[in-house]
């Protein structure tokens, strides 16, 4: 039988069910969302309140607010008959077997033949879920375990039962990969599957060990965080984020379902201090009393002192080994430290990596599935076996033996080998019998982090690399911290454009990092300023401008394929590509005004051209560019970017699955090669001095109303000068180079002010803008 998903329903409007419904709407489906009926005036009040959460400004569940119209709400008493029209029914209700089975019987009574039913459970075996259900229901039932928040977390654990048809699994895998944007890990029906089994074990290990060693929360989080290649929340911050009560329930749930001999039981015991915290309502960010940390309105942070049970100022000083490891991007430096912080890092990592190794092959035969689960479901930079390769399996085993600890058999199997290797140009992974298998992804999925292991760079420096891909295309990859850009980045781009223009049919700018590029390196800019080296700033900006222009003017197509943040200078690189393939969750913007400068790499120029083309009028375009750049507007999806001229409908595109960006970029480039001619910007007839002065008056009025700070006015005046041409007659023609020159002039003017210097320092120190 052939299965196809074009319509869907979700039952359960809690956090997970709402997230699934939102992502289905993002994928372009019409969705029915049901929950229990309410006793008040509205029978659908539960779902009505849920929809409001999808539009949460802090973490919106939708790519655009217009997607909300795709969700129809109801309740499971009045609207069950609506399920008869949908192709997929996803259940995401309370983790109670009796309640789920009662619901399944009601679903089966109304669903259409050939529809798929799935559960979001992570704790109840599929055999129990379908026990006693008709054969047809069992054949069309699976577990689809999403991770929270559904829009942003990339992992979907897909579990089949003994009776589940392969066609059902194939349909769910294909749909959730291409339409929902998920990385699929097919799991056996074992407790906790993979992501939570390893992830929660790591968190619990880090938690219990921190208490045992007497580490303060900020000490533990400084180690078990970015320096280890794990999200910056750390362990205590993560408990606060999820909810101390909820995380404790998750740990208890796993404790009840895992085998008695499982090592998880060693780190599952309740911690008395945390029991007291829950009893007193100190449950984390969602509570009013705080948790391990307590934030104030000014973003200052206090930490719970475990001895006095009172809050104190958080210690801003990180252990030096954490600073060094994060700066180097090398977690193994943590393991070389001889003090308590090195001990903490070693014990947390060694326990976690051993635990992961013990799951092969009994729980899952593939180490790739475990690595994917941790990278996609917990945002680890490297999976457990990639980390073991970085340490060295033999070195790791020797240290375990030195500690008098057993070495898992799979790690012994890797002695003298690597878990991943390149053989005959193919990336392979180790199997439990010591042999290797080629790492194969679904057609269209290419992770450059994997592909680059099979390639040698043509050009490379410490911040970027340039490669020739096997299909006669060049690829530029940024790999500095946060992929910030500096002079070396531009040198690499310039060399890549030259080589690709002579040797390749197209050039792609892409990387597999969390963020495409967070902009120009602010520390470098501040260094120029404090040394009064404004000629150096001018040279750097001119080099930046000419380099991004060389991308636009290259004789071959240039495709940018960004994901994560593309801000400031990073987005200026994107703006000069012929075509952009965005990830659906790409965040784009020109945010330089937040640090008191203007975009100096062609960002103002591009916004002026794009808005003028859209409006069909340069003066109207100048006002739109003035507002877009002046307010430092950002878009949290390509659909939002389209509204502020940062996404070109008909030229740019976006994909739900970031693992498909590179393949789509190469396909788009191939389609553009035949007859390609680089675009040419014609001069603009500028609005001139009257429009410039009108914008300055607008700024002053906004300041008088308290809407803008004094330096906002100063910065905005410089943007107004660029987009109007400044003190020139209306209709004066200006070229791209003229606009580049004005960007640099404005940047240098602002860089020499004390207010801009203060803004940059504040951003570097606190990570938030200064309003001066």
XYZ file of C-alpha atoms in Angstrom:
772
model
C 0.000 0.000 0.000
C 1.170 3.528 -0.749
C 1.023 6.107 2.032
C 1.142 9.891 1.563
C 0.780 12.719 4.073
C -0.950 15.882 2.888
C -3.193 16.582 5.886
C -2.678 15.889 9.574
C -4.167 16.103 13.042
C -2.508 16.396 16.431
C -4.191 15.346 19.640
C -2.797 17.104 22.682
C -2.183 20.843 22.791
C 0.542 20.752 25.405
C 4.118 21.778 24.699
C 4.926 18.873 22.399
C 1.593 18.541 20.620
C 1.436 22.275 19.988
C 4.978 22.224 18.646
C 4.183 19.374 16.270
C 1.058 21.171 15.026
C 3.045 24.358 14.500
C 5.736 22.576 12.500
C 3.116 20.846 10.374
C 1.683 24.280 9.593
C 5.202 25.521 8.818
C 5.506 22.615 6.392
C 2.442 23.895 4.537
C -0.146 21.405 5.814
C -3.612 22.060 7.088
C -3.707 20.757 10.660
C -6.427 19.855 13.125
C -5.434 20.370 16.774
C -7.605 18.733 19.453
C -7.484 18.566 23.227
C -9.944 17.940 26.052
C -13.070 20.112 26.111
C -13.368 22.973 28.580
C -16.277 23.568 30.916
C -16.430 27.330 30.343
C -17.923 29.419 27.581
C -15.589 27.981 24.955
C -15.333 24.228 24.565
C -12.006 24.743 22.785
C -10.377 26.991 25.371
C -7.379 24.672 25.854
C -6.436 24.904 22.191
C -7.213 28.613 22.027
C -4.719 29.306 24.795
C -2.220 27.003 23.127
C -2.307 28.940 19.849
C -1.301 32.089 21.717
C 1.891 30.313 22.800
C 2.789 29.584 19.174
C 3.153 33.334 18.652
C 5.419 33.821 21.658
C 7.887 36.580 20.723
C 10.714 34.917 22.655
C 10.427 31.558 20.914
C 7.852 31.589 18.122
C 6.710 28.199 16.937
C 5.758 29.454 13.480
C 7.875 30.656 10.574
C 5.360 33.461 10.115
C 2.208 34.449 11.966
C 0.176 33.806 8.797
C 0.869 30.086 9.222
C -1.561 30.141 12.161
C -4.469 30.098 9.718
C -3.544 26.532 8.767
C -4.442 25.216 12.234
C -8.062 24.347 13.005
C -8.828 23.692 16.667
C -11.390 21.552 18.412
C -11.824 19.015 21.206
C -11.899 15.251 21.500
C -15.592 15.072 22.395
C -17.093 17.250 19.681
C -14.634 16.915 16.822
C -13.323 13.344 16.631
C -15.150 12.842 13.342
C -12.796 15.391 11.719
C -9.991 12.844 12.041
C -11.624 10.838 9.270
C -10.274 13.271 6.667
C -6.575 13.332 7.574
C -3.586 11.249 6.508
C -1.613 11.327 9.766
C -2.878 11.474 13.340
C -0.132 12.307 15.859
C -0.936 11.677 19.513
C 0.926 13.763 22.104
C -1.079 13.414 25.316
C -0.157 12.542 28.892
C 2.193 9.567 29.419
C -0.538 7.261 30.753
C -0.970 3.956 28.958
C -4.614 3.570 29.892
C -5.534 7.037 28.621
C -3.595 6.557 25.391
C -5.213 3.191 24.647
C -8.684 4.560 25.273
C -7.911 7.370 22.824
C -6.601 4.918 20.211
C -9.841 3.006 20.253
C -11.732 6.236 19.592
C -9.303 7.195 16.813
C -9.613 3.811 15.144
C -13.382 4.152 15.074
C -13.233 7.301 12.920
C -9.949 7.283 11.002
C -9.956 6.579 7.288
C -8.339 3.436 5.839
C -4.683 4.027 5.028
C -4.162 6.812 7.569
C -1.136 6.637 9.870
C -1.311 6.966 13.645
C 1.710 7.717 15.815
C 2.592 8.519 19.400
C 5.117 11.044 20.714
C 5.879 8.867 23.725
C 9.443 8.328 24.895
C 8.706 5.976 27.771
C 6.013 3.458 26.796
C 6.988 0.488 24.585
C 5.135 0.302 21.299
C 4.088 -3.274 22.021
C 2.073 -2.054 25.012
C 0.587 0.879 23.098
C -0.963 -1.341 20.402
C -1.759 -4.360 22.577
C -5.309 -5.477 21.898
C -5.749 -3.141 18.919
C -6.935 -4.450 15.506
C -4.307 -5.770 13.113
C -4.820 -2.894 10.641
C -4.269 -0.313 13.383
C -1.067 -2.048 14.518
C 0.188 -2.160 10.924
C -0.258 1.599 10.553
C 1.051 2.666 13.939
C 4.533 3.951 14.885
C 6.264 6.125 17.473
C 7.379 9.570 16.282
C 9.373 11.069 19.151
C 10.026 14.776 18.562
C 12.251 16.951 20.711
C 11.365 20.277 22.278
C 11.122 22.924 20.907
C 9.840 21.105 17.846
C 10.502 23.927 15.380
C 14.169 24.205 16.302
C 15.285 20.762 17.503
C 16.297 18.682 14.527
C 15.923 15.136 15.872
C 13.027 12.790 15.249
C 13.303 9.295 16.714
C 11.222 6.934 14.623
C 10.252 3.571 16.137
C 8.409 0.716 14.464
C 6.514 -2.081 16.116
C 6.539 -5.736 15.200
C 3.461 -5.248 13.045
C 4.262 -1.823 11.562
C 4.413 -1.892 7.783
C 7.687 -0.812 6.243
C 5.720 1.479 3.915
C 4.453 3.381 6.972
C 7.988 3.866 8.281
C 9.189 4.907 4.818
C 6.379 7.462 4.527
C 7.010 8.951 7.975
C 10.753 9.061 7.371
C 10.450 10.750 3.994
C 7.809 13.243 5.106
C 9.522 14.257 8.334
C 12.861 14.603 6.596
C 11.824 16.722 3.619
C 8.688 18.503 4.856
C 9.247 18.790 8.608
C 13.007 19.303 8.373
C 14.001 16.554 10.782
C 17.049 14.385 11.013
C 15.658 10.876 11.320
C 17.127 8.303 13.676
C 15.399 4.944 13.403
C 15.441 3.358 16.867
C 14.679 -0.034 18.266
C 11.805 -0.217 20.715
C 14.070 0.047 23.766
C 13.589 2.213 26.890
C 14.456 5.865 26.308
C 15.404 5.122 22.686
C 18.741 6.920 22.046
C 18.603 10.695 22.529
C 17.159 10.807 26.023
C 18.891 7.645 27.123
C 22.360 9.101 26.497
C 21.462 12.751 26.964
C 19.716 12.443 30.307
C 22.445 10.105 31.526
C 25.050 12.772 30.689
C 23.025 15.484 32.435
C 22.424 13.388 35.534
C 26.089 12.415 35.662
C 27.133 16.064 35.446
C 24.595 16.994 38.133
C 25.479 14.327 40.688
C 29.210 14.734 40.187
C 29.001 18.509 40.669
C 27.344 17.967 44.041
C 29.832 15.255 44.972
C 32.837 17.432 44.140
C 31.335 20.518 45.751
C 31.331 22.607 42.573
C 29.295 25.775 42.380
C 26.661 25.814 39.611
C 28.562 28.378 37.551
C 31.763 26.303 37.873
C 30.093 23.129 36.657
C 28.262 24.921 33.834
C 31.495 26.568 32.693
C 32.933 23.086 32.090
C 29.849 21.109 31.038
C 28.945 23.687 28.395
C 30.571 25.327 25.410
C 34.126 24.193 26.253
C 32.862 20.610 26.044
C 30.959 21.295 22.831
C 27.629 21.258 24.655
C 25.058 24.122 24.754
C 26.044 27.019 27.000
C 23.276 26.367 29.536
C 25.390 23.638 31.127
C 23.700 21.277 33.556
C 22.273 23.614 36.206
C 21.207 26.143 33.601
C 19.510 23.377 31.623
C 17.640 22.175 34.702
C 16.426 25.748 35.205
C 15.464 26.094 31.542
C 13.440 22.888 31.356
C 12.144 23.072 34.917
C 13.720 21.369 37.906
C 10.488 19.545 38.664
C 10.049 18.376 35.087
C 13.664 17.232 34.719
C 13.360 15.327 37.981
C 10.260 13.604 36.594
C 12.140 12.695 33.408
C 14.911 11.105 35.457
C 12.387 9.175 37.559
C 10.605 7.997 34.417
C 13.795 6.626 32.893
C 14.686 5.003 36.202
C 11.443 3.035 36.163
C 11.800 1.733 32.594
C 15.525 0.983 32.305
C 16.881 -2.458 33.199
C 18.077 -2.939 36.780
C 21.694 -3.383 35.674
C 21.731 -0.135 33.655
C 24.315 2.420 34.788
C 21.653 5.126 34.765
C 20.483 3.981 38.197
C 23.807 5.182 39.656
C 22.921 8.795 38.823
C 19.139 8.708 39.230
C 18.810 9.156 42.986
C 17.016 12.252 44.227
C 19.221 15.001 45.647
C 17.812 16.307 48.950
C 18.604 19.943 48.177
C 16.680 19.686 44.902
C 13.729 18.059 46.642
C 13.645 21.059 48.975
C 13.859 23.422 45.994
C 10.862 21.788 44.341
C 8.888 21.814 47.587
C 9.545 25.552 47.970
C 8.717 26.393 44.353
C 12.298 27.064 43.238
C 11.740 25.195 39.988
C 13.723 27.267 37.503
C 12.972 29.880 34.876
C 9.254 29.160 34.723
C 8.797 29.807 38.441
C 8.663 33.117 40.263
C 11.312 32.193 42.820
C 14.104 31.178 40.437
C 16.015 27.915 40.517
C 19.737 27.295 40.643
C 19.977 30.764 39.145
C 17.797 33.827 39.518
C 17.679 36.536 36.880
C 16.879 40.185 37.509
C 15.282 42.649 35.115
C 18.711 44.057 34.198
C 19.869 40.528 33.212
C 22.196 40.294 36.202
C 22.284 36.804 37.654
C 22.381 35.371 41.139
C 23.244 31.799 42.103
C 21.762 29.638 44.824
C 24.348 28.974 47.515
C 23.985 25.322 48.494
C 25.130 25.803 52.102
C 23.102 28.884 53.091
C 20.219 28.155 50.670
C 20.239 31.854 49.814
C 21.048 33.636 46.570
C 24.372 35.375 46.029
C 25.943 37.233 43.128
C 27.032 34.848 40.394
C 30.771 34.433 40.011
C 31.661 35.876 36.582
C 35.091 34.224 36.508
C 35.329 31.011 34.525
C 37.990 28.381 35.252
C 40.977 29.110 33.024
C 40.863 25.646 31.480
C 37.286 26.333 30.333
C 38.363 29.607 28.725
C 41.276 27.909 26.961
C 39.198 24.953 25.710
C 36.413 27.168 24.380
C 38.859 29.524 22.653
C 40.664 26.616 21.013
C 37.486 24.706 20.193
C 39.170 21.655 21.707
C 37.380 19.867 24.550
C 40.344 17.533 25.104
C 42.168 20.410 26.835
C 39.697 19.949 29.701
C 40.936 16.414 30.223
C 44.550 17.509 30.577
C 43.902 19.776 33.570
C 45.105 18.241 36.837
C 42.771 20.052 39.213
C 39.173 19.557 40.224
C 37.824 20.985 36.977
C 39.817 18.512 34.922
C 38.604 15.720 37.189
C 35.014 16.862 36.686
C 35.396 16.969 32.906
C 37.039 13.538 32.751
C 34.519 11.781 34.971
C 31.498 13.281 33.216
C 32.840 12.554 29.756
C 34.295 9.133 30.457
C 31.096 7.916 32.101
C 28.983 9.280 29.245
C 31.181 7.918 26.465
C 31.347 4.499 28.106
C 27.573 4.506 28.490
C 27.137 5.304 24.789
C 29.598 2.561 23.826
C 27.659 0.004 25.880
C 24.596 0.618 23.700
C 26.333 -0.816 20.602
C 25.112 -3.186 19.254
C 22.455 -4.316 21.767
C 20.374 -1.110 21.686
C 21.423 0.140 18.248
C 23.914 -1.437 15.884
C 25.045 1.913 14.493
C 27.274 4.365 16.324
C 26.159 6.933 13.718
C 22.613 6.804 15.099
C 23.894 7.576 18.610
C 26.076 10.443 17.392
C 23.199 11.843 15.342
C 20.833 11.601 18.305
C 23.123 13.711 20.479
C 23.962 16.267 17.814
C 20.412 16.688 16.511
C 18.503 16.210 19.770
C 20.844 17.822 22.302
C 22.849 20.230 20.110
C 26.203 18.649 20.892
C 28.862 19.777 18.426
C 30.301 16.257 18.315
C 28.653 12.943 19.039
C 30.108 10.519 21.634
C 32.094 8.509 19.076
C 33.413 11.596 17.348
C 34.620 12.710 20.779
C 36.239 9.324 21.317
C 38.081 9.743 18.022
C 39.329 13.127 19.212
C 40.635 11.570 22.430
C 41.843 8.357 20.785
C 40.234 5.039 21.674
C 43.508 3.579 22.944
C 44.293 6.629 25.068
C 40.781 6.575 26.448
C 40.950 2.864 27.284
C 44.381 3.250 28.910
C 43.112 5.986 31.199
C 40.091 3.904 32.160
C 42.385 1.000 33.043
C 44.641 3.335 35.021
C 41.544 4.321 37.020
C 40.732 0.647 37.551
C 37.567 0.895 35.477
C 36.264 -1.621 32.911
C 36.625 -0.815 29.218
C 33.480 -1.373 27.126
C 33.940 -4.045 24.477
C 33.121 -1.716 21.597
C 35.909 0.642 22.686
C 38.322 -2.312 22.833
C 37.223 -3.176 19.291
C 38.411 0.290 18.201
C 41.968 -0.210 19.545
C 44.393 0.862 16.838
C 41.481 2.123 14.751
C 39.116 5.073 14.549
C 35.350 5.018 14.899
C 35.236 7.042 11.673
C 37.769 6.789 8.869
C 38.180 7.798 5.238
C 38.879 4.949 2.839
C 39.048 5.325 -0.953
C 37.481 8.759 -0.687
C 34.522 7.483 1.355
C 33.705 8.219 4.996
C 33.198 4.963 6.892
C 32.145 4.050 10.423
C 33.166 1.159 12.652
C 30.854 -1.779 13.289
C 30.788 -3.854 16.455
C 32.629 -6.721 14.743
C 35.561 -4.453 13.900
C 34.718 -4.033 10.203
C 33.720 -0.790 8.507
C 30.707 0.351 6.542
C 30.341 3.400 4.294
C 28.378 6.190 5.971
C 25.389 6.651 3.719
C 22.775 9.376 4.022
C 19.426 9.621 2.268
C 19.579 11.074 -1.263
C 19.867 14.874 -1.088
C 21.336 14.933 2.422
C 24.927 16.165 2.557
C 26.589 17.329 5.751
C 29.690 19.248 4.793
C 31.201 18.490 8.200
C 31.305 14.877 6.999
C 32.201 15.567 3.381
C 35.139 17.821 4.303
C 36.836 14.834 5.969
C 37.264 13.344 2.485
C 38.640 16.570 0.968
C 41.832 18.619 1.166
C 41.511 22.419 1.136
C 42.873 24.384 -1.817
C 43.294 27.448 0.420
C 43.066 27.541 4.210
C 43.797 29.792 7.168
C 42.694 29.800 10.783
C 39.277 31.338 10.073
C 38.180 29.910 6.707
C 38.866 27.280 4.051
C 38.206 26.793 0.363
C 37.574 23.388 -1.195
C 36.945 21.942 -4.618
C 33.904 19.698 -4.523
C 33.820 16.544 -6.652
C 31.321 18.137 -9.080
C 33.636 20.961 -10.225
C 32.247 23.455 -7.750
C 34.140 25.448 -5.184
C 33.038 25.872 -1.572
C 33.987 28.528 0.988
C 33.640 27.522 4.637
C 34.002 29.847 7.626
C 35.252 28.193 10.833
C 36.247 30.894 13.313
C 34.548 31.308 16.692
C 30.903 32.114 15.896
C 32.214 32.329 12.306
C 33.027 35.998 12.768
C 34.791 37.682 9.866
C 38.060 39.586 9.675
C 40.774 40.455 7.178
C 41.853 36.840 6.864
C 38.274 35.836 6.030
C 38.297 38.327 3.177
C 41.682 37.137 1.942
C 40.359 33.597 1.781
C 37.201 34.679 -0.083
C 39.278 36.676 -2.581
C 41.565 33.696 -3.238
C 38.566 31.380 -3.554
C 36.799 33.641 -6.066
C 39.958 33.797 -8.175
C 40.527 30.036 -8.127
C 36.865 29.117 -8.645
C 36.497 31.594 -11.516
C 39.367 29.880 -13.320
C 38.723 26.246 -12.370
C 35.087 25.711 -11.343
C 31.637 26.120 -12.798
C 30.147 27.632 -9.625
C 31.035 28.771 -6.097
C 29.096 28.011 -2.904
C 29.407 29.710 0.483
C 28.249 27.327 3.204
C 29.212 25.715 6.486
C 27.833 23.144 8.878
C 28.318 25.193 12.031
C 25.533 26.268 14.370
C 25.650 29.730 12.783
C 26.657 30.807 9.280
C 28.328 33.997 10.560
C 27.614 36.327 13.466
C 29.266 39.236 11.655
C 32.558 41.087 11.725
C 34.883 40.363 14.661
C 34.020 43.177 17.090
C 37.187 42.696 19.096
C 39.193 43.502 15.991
C 37.132 46.636 15.349
C 37.550 47.774 18.956
C 41.280 47.171 18.730
C 41.460 49.536 15.752
C 39.460 52.134 17.690
C 41.411 52.063 20.959
C 44.631 52.428 18.983
C 43.175 55.351 16.979
C 43.932 53.363 13.838
C 41.099 54.701 11.734
C 43.116 54.316 8.536
C 43.281 50.628 9.398
C 39.485 50.495 9.740
C 39.120 52.199 6.368
C 41.492 49.742 4.684
C 39.698 46.787 6.260
C 36.271 48.039 5.172
C 37.461 48.791 1.650
C 38.932 45.282 1.426
C 35.683 43.821 2.746
C 33.616 45.799 0.243
C 35.732 44.883 -2.764
C 35.800 41.235 -1.709
C 32.029 40.825 -1.393
C 31.646 42.729 -4.653
C 33.962 40.186 -6.275
C 31.473 37.498 -5.261
C 28.701 39.394 -7.025
C 30.810 40.108 -10.108
C 32.362 36.643 -10.457
C 31.994 35.095 -13.949
C 30.401 32.005 -12.380
C 27.244 31.640 -10.247
C 27.733 32.224 -6.513
C 25.235 30.556 -4.186
C 25.041 31.180 -0.434
C 23.485 28.462 1.732
C 23.247 29.845 5.290
C 21.679 28.432 8.435
C 21.517 29.757 11.975
C 22.548 33.390 12.393
C 23.637 35.449 9.388
C 24.086 38.877 10.935
C 25.962 42.065 10.135
C 28.988 41.377 7.967
C 27.959 37.735 7.670
C 24.707 38.789 6.069
C 26.525 41.260 3.832
C 28.335 38.265 2.331
C 24.952 36.594 1.754
C 23.529 39.772 0.204
C 26.111 39.642 -2.584
C 25.316 36.089 -3.726
C 23.408 35.455 -6.951
C 21.013 33.170 -5.147
C 20.478 32.180 -1.512
C 19.190 28.851 -0.252
C 18.136 29.604 3.332
C 17.303 27.180 6.097
C 13.755 27.758 7.325
C 15.036 28.869 10.738
C 17.713 31.211 9.365
C 17.996 34.474 11.296
C 19.125 37.378 9.137
C 19.730 41.055 9.756
C 21.983 44.090 9.665
C 22.386 44.825 13.366
C 25.371 47.181 13.334
C 23.392 50.093 14.777
C 23.156 48.155 18.048
C 26.884 48.786 18.489
C 26.779 52.338 17.189
C 28.050 51.866 13.630
C 26.517 51.307 10.205
C 26.852 48.271 7.935
C 30.125 48.965 6.177
C 30.355 46.016 3.800
C 27.626 46.929 1.353
C 24.663 46.256 3.615
C 23.170 49.752 3.390
C 23.860 49.812 -0.349
C 22.078 46.503 -0.902
C 19.086 47.470 1.197
C 18.759 50.708 -0.764
C 18.896 48.911 -4.097
C 16.525 46.151 -3.026
C 13.933 48.453 -1.491
C 14.122 50.833 -4.450
C 13.541 47.970 -6.866
C 10.637 46.692 -4.789
C 9.016 50.115 -4.341
C 9.763 51.240 -7.903
C 10.905 54.547 -6.464
C 14.286 55.486 -4.991
C 12.914 57.930 -2.421
C 10.427 55.385 -1.075
C 13.184 52.789 -1.164
C 15.486 55.111 0.784
C 12.922 55.486 3.555
C 12.393 51.732 3.775
C 16.156 51.090 3.853
C 16.541 53.840 6.472
C 14.016 52.124 8.742
C 15.272 48.580 8.109
C 18.928 49.378 8.793
C 18.323 52.051 11.418
C 16.274 49.799 13.647
C 18.646 46.876 13.093
C 15.698 44.763 12.007
C 16.140 41.002 11.997
C 14.064 38.240 10.470
C 13.704 34.883 12.216
C 12.734 33.022 9.067
C 12.887 33.558 5.310
C 9.175 34.390 5.364
C 9.865 37.262 7.745
C 12.959 38.187 5.724
C 10.803 38.590 2.625
C 8.886 41.386 4.358
C 12.051 43.458 4.841
C 13.655 42.804 1.423
C 16.182 40.307 2.782
C 14.650 37.418 0.841
C 13.981 37.808 -2.880
C 10.838 35.982 -3.929
C 11.352 34.239 -7.244
C 15.126 34.115 -6.807
C 15.947 32.906 -3.293
C 14.560 29.736 -1.710
C 14.358 28.036 1.674
C 14.325 24.453 2.910
C 13.002 22.946 6.112
C 15.912 20.515 6.508
C 19.317 22.160 6.898
C 21.049 18.916 5.895
C 19.645 19.456 2.387
C 21.033 22.973 1.904
C 24.293 21.989 0.239
C 22.694 19.589 -2.242
C 20.065 22.209 -3.107
C 22.770 24.869 -3.549
C 24.725 22.623 -5.923
C 21.556 21.842 -7.894
C 20.669 25.531 -8.137
C 24.206 26.376 -9.246
C 24.116 23.712 -11.961
C 20.853 25.148 -13.255
C 22.449 28.604 -13.525
C 25.706 27.656 -15.253
C 24.507 27.609 -18.854
C 24.604 31.136 -20.286
C 25.442 32.684 -16.912
C 26.233 36.414 -16.916
C 27.002 38.254 -13.672
C 24.545 40.981 -12.690
C 25.412 44.637 -12.943
C 24.106 47.379 -10.689
C 23.172 50.594 -12.465
C 23.710 53.972 -10.704
C 20.840 55.285 -8.572
C 19.337 58.747 -8.859
C 19.571 59.739 -5.194
C 16.791 61.523 -3.240
C 19.259 64.212 -2.117
C 19.561 66.755 0.670
C 15.851 67.525 1.208
C 15.082 63.877 1.926
C 18.213 63.689 4.108
C 17.067 66.613 6.229
C 13.557 65.197 6.446
C 14.967 61.962 7.869
C 17.033 63.896 10.419
C 13.905 65.775 11.525
C 12.123 62.427 11.885
C 14.964 61.187 14.112
C 14.820 64.274 16.300
C 11.065 63.961 16.743
C 11.424 60.301 17.700
C 14.105 61.278 20.219
C 11.890 63.978 21.728
C 9.169 61.343 22.183
C 11.633 59.125 24.067
C 11.709 56.524 21.305
C 15.382 56.974 20.398
C 18.507 57.688 22.442
C 20.893 60.536 21.540
C 23.354 58.148 19.884
C 20.523 56.488 17.986
C 19.962 59.893 16.388
C 23.655 60.239 15.598
C 23.798 56.780 14.060
C 20.513 57.222 12.207
C 21.720 60.499 10.711
C 24.641 58.676 9.130
C 22.336 56.043 7.653
C 20.131 58.828 6.300
C 23.173 60.386 4.657
C 23.992 57.133 2.850
C 20.503 56.270 1.588
C 19.756 59.795 0.332
C 23.203 60.728 -0.911
C 23.485 63.418 1.756
C 24.189 66.989 0.755
C 23.586 66.553 -2.986
C 20.875 67.641 -5.389
C 17.942 65.305 -5.882
C 18.563 63.110 -8.913
C 22.338 63.020 -8.492
C 23.469 59.638 -9.774
C 25.608 57.462 -7.512
C 27.296 54.172 -8.296
C 27.815 51.197 -6.025
C 31.315 52.490 -5.333
C 29.923 55.883 -4.328
C 27.646 54.153 -1.824
C 30.534 52.012 -0.575
C 32.529 55.211 0.006
C 29.692 56.754 2.016
C 29.337 53.612 4.125
C 33.014 53.822 5.065
C 32.761 57.550 5.753
C 29.781 56.991 8.053
C 31.437 54.060 9.811
C 34.610 56.055 10.491
C 32.643 59.069 11.733
C 30.798 56.931 14.259
C 33.857 54.877 15.240
C 35.507 58.058 16.516
C 32.723 58.765 19.030
C 32.920 57.793 22.699
C 29.356 56.494 22.506
C 30.171 53.922 19.826
C 33.233 52.787 21.730
C 31.045 52.303 24.823
C 28.470 50.331 22.827
C 31.051 47.956 21.393
C 32.676 47.386 24.787
C 29.291 46.699 26.379
C 28.319 44.215 23.670
C 31.606 42.335 24.022
C 31.397 42.247 27.814
C 27.702 41.561 28.373
C 26.387 40.323 25.026
C 23.583 42.879 25.006
C 23.219 46.359 23.468
C 23.886 49.559 25.419
C 21.226 52.227 25.072
C 23.189 55.473 25.237
